[in-house]
Amino acid sequence: MNPEEASDVEYVFTGHGFDAQLSYLFLNNYEIIGRFSHQNPHSDIELLAPKTNQYTLGITKYIWEHALKLQAEVTNTHFQYFDHSKINDWYIRFQV
């Protein structure tokens, strides 16, 4: 904590988590993906960082081998805080 500014807090994320991903590449160079991520912060920082589960579905079109592709994903993130309050967040990402 910064003694001059109480809202200025820095910490190192500790805890555990994992990622799992499945994908399938069709012969026409389209790929579908599904991904799940989980983060569980250590009890020392649970007041600062929520438990997180993230679910992603996406599609990729490979244009030139694996060097150029178009990718679109939609992700839903569930945050659960130490007081058991929850927030759901959505985002869509496009990449070239």
mmCIF file of C-alpha atoms in Angstrom:
data_model
loop_
_atom_site.group_PDB
_atom_site.id
_atom_site.type_symbol
_atom_site.label_atom_id
_atom_site.label_comp_id
_atom_site.label_asym_id
_atom_site.label_seq_id
_atom_site.Cartn_x
_atom_site.Cartn_y
_atom_site.Cartn_z
ATOM 1 C CA MET A 1 0.000 0.000 0.000
ATOM 2 C CA ASN A 2 1.050 3.521 -0.710
ATOM 3 C CA PRO A 3 0.922 5.508 2.586
ATOM 4 C CA GLU A 4 0.204 8.698 0.627
ATOM 5 C CA GLU A 5 -2.688 7.224 -1.369
ATOM 6 C CA ALA A 6 -4.796 4.505 0.298
ATOM 7 C CA SER A 7 -6.411 3.423 -2.978
ATOM 8 C CA ASP A 8 -2.996 2.703 -4.562
ATOM 9 C CA VAL A 9 -2.543 -1.029 -3.871
ATOM 10 C CA GLU A 10 -0.124 -3.410 -5.587
ATOM 11 C CA TYR A 11 0.063 -7.153 -5.065
ATOM 12 C CA VAL A 12 1.413 -10.303 -6.667
ATOM 13 C CA PHE A 13 -1.238 -12.745 -7.856
ATOM 14 C CA THR A 14 -0.813 -16.085 -6.088
ATOM 15 C CA GLY A 15 -3.100 -19.057 -6.132
ATOM 16 C CA HIS A 16 -3.834 -21.703 -8.701
ATOM 17 C CA GLY A 17 -5.766 -22.184 -11.882
ATOM 18 C CA PHE A 18 -5.986 -24.030 -15.154
ATOM 19 C CA ASP A 19 -6.940 -23.609 -18.806
ATOM 20 C CA ALA A 20 -8.541 -26.200 -21.083
ATOM 21 C CA GLN A 21 -9.134 -25.788 -24.807
ATOM 22 C CA LEU A 22 -10.698 -27.914 -27.524
ATOM 23 C CA SER A 23 -10.611 -27.064 -31.199
ATOM 24 C CA TYR A 24 -11.310 -28.693 -34.521
ATOM 25 C CA LEU A 25 -9.871 -27.619 -37.878
ATOM 26 C CA PHE A 26 -12.067 -28.471 -40.865
ATOM 27 C CA LEU A 27 -10.661 -29.196 -44.337
ATOM 28 C CA ASN A 28 -11.908 -25.775 -45.565
ATOM 29 C CA ASN A 29 -9.534 -24.079 -43.040
ATOM 30 C CA TYR A 30 -12.253 -23.033 -40.594
ATOM 31 C CA GLU A 31 -11.598 -23.864 -36.961
ATOM 32 C CA ILE A 32 -14.031 -23.877 -34.044
ATOM 33 C CA ILE A 33 -12.745 -23.478 -30.505
ATOM 34 C CA GLY A 34 -14.018 -23.814 -26.965
ATOM 35 C CA ARG A 35 -11.971 -22.725 -23.972
ATOM 36 C CA PHE A 36 -12.441 -22.785 -20.188
ATOM 37 C CA SER A 37 -10.195 -20.987 -17.674
ATOM 38 C CA HIS A 38 -10.337 -21.043 -13.872
ATOM 39 C CA GLN A 39 -8.384 -18.911 -11.374
ATOM 40 C CA ASN A 40 -8.566 -19.356 -7.623
ATOM 41 C CA PRO A 41 -6.591 -16.703 -5.696
ATOM 42 C CA HIS A 42 -4.670 -17.606 -2.546
ATOM 43 C CA SER A 43 -6.414 -16.682 0.716
ATOM 44 C CA ASP A 44 -3.799 -13.939 1.295
ATOM 45 C CA ILE A 45 -5.184 -11.931 -1.637
ATOM 46 C CA GLU A 46 -8.820 -13.065 -1.783
ATOM 47 C CA LEU A 47 -9.920 -9.592 -0.664
ATOM 48 C CA LEU A 48 -8.183 -8.108 -3.727
ATOM 49 C CA ALA A 49 -8.790 -10.678 -6.482
ATOM 50 C CA PRO A 50 -11.969 -12.663 -7.202
ATOM 51 C CA LYS A 51 -12.316 -16.311 -8.154
ATOM 52 C CA THR A 52 -12.732 -16.348 -11.917
ATOM 53 C CA ASN A 53 -14.268 -18.748 -14.417
ATOM 54 C CA GLN A 54 -14.091 -17.848 -18.099
ATOM 55 C CA TYR A 55 -15.930 -19.542 -20.980
ATOM 56 C CA THR A 56 -15.010 -18.809 -24.621
ATOM 57 C CA LEU A 57 -16.404 -19.925 -27.980
ATOM 58 C CA GLY A 58 -14.750 -18.888 -31.206
ATOM 59 C CA ILE A 59 -14.233 -19.405 -34.896
ATOM 60 C CA THR A 60 -11.085 -18.941 -36.966
ATOM 61 C CA LYS A 61 -10.575 -18.752 -40.734
ATOM 62 C CA TYR A 62 -7.013 -19.499 -41.841
ATOM 63 C CA ILE A 63 -6.345 -17.460 -44.980
ATOM 64 C CA TRP A 64 -2.692 -18.226 -45.685
ATOM 65 C CA GLU A 65 -1.377 -21.321 -43.905
ATOM 66 C CA HIS A 66 -1.129 -20.510 -40.182
ATOM 67 C CA ALA A 67 0.499 -17.108 -40.796
ATOM 68 C CA LEU A 68 -2.646 -15.093 -41.613
ATOM 69 C CA LYS A 69 -6.024 -15.706 -40.033
ATOM 70 C CA LEU A 70 -9.275 -14.015 -39.055
ATOM 71 C CA GLN A 71 -10.539 -14.855 -35.608
ATOM 72 C CA ALA A 72 -13.702 -14.043 -33.647
ATOM 73 C CA GLU A 73 -14.439 -14.992 -30.037
ATOM 74 C CA VAL A 74 -17.182 -14.391 -27.520
ATOM 75 C CA THR A 75 -16.256 -14.743 -23.845
ATOM 76 C CA ASN A 76 -18.306 -14.846 -20.658
ATOM 77 C CA THR A 77 -16.427 -14.268 -17.392
ATOM 78 C CA HIS A 78 -17.860 -15.036 -13.938
ATOM 79 C CA PHE A 79 -16.227 -13.235 -11.003
ATOM 80 C CA GLN A 80 -16.991 -14.362 -7.427
ATOM 81 C CA TYR A 81 -15.720 -12.077 -4.680
ATOM 82 C CA PHE A 82 -14.804 -12.899 -1.067
ATOM 83 C CA ASP A 83 -18.229 -11.688 0.146
ATOM 84 C CA HIS A 84 -19.901 -14.089 -2.348
ATOM 85 C CA SER A 85 -21.098 -11.264 -4.590
ATOM 86 C CA LYS A 86 -20.913 -12.136 -8.277
ATOM 87 C CA ILE A 87 -20.404 -10.246 -11.518
ATOM 88 C CA ASN A 88 -20.793 -11.592 -15.061
ATOM 89 C CA ASP A 89 -18.913 -9.894 -17.880
ATOM 90 C CA TRP A 90 -19.148 -10.419 -21.646
ATOM 91 C CA TYR A 91 -16.823 -9.378 -24.422
ATOM 92 C CA ILE A 92 -16.387 -10.027 -28.122
ATOM 93 C CA ARG A 93 -12.970 -9.983 -29.763
ATOM 94 C CA PHE A 94 -11.989 -9.837 -33.443
ATOM 95 C CA GLN A 95 -8.398 -10.371 -34.546
ATOM 96 C CA VAL A 96 -6.474 -10.429 -37.830
#
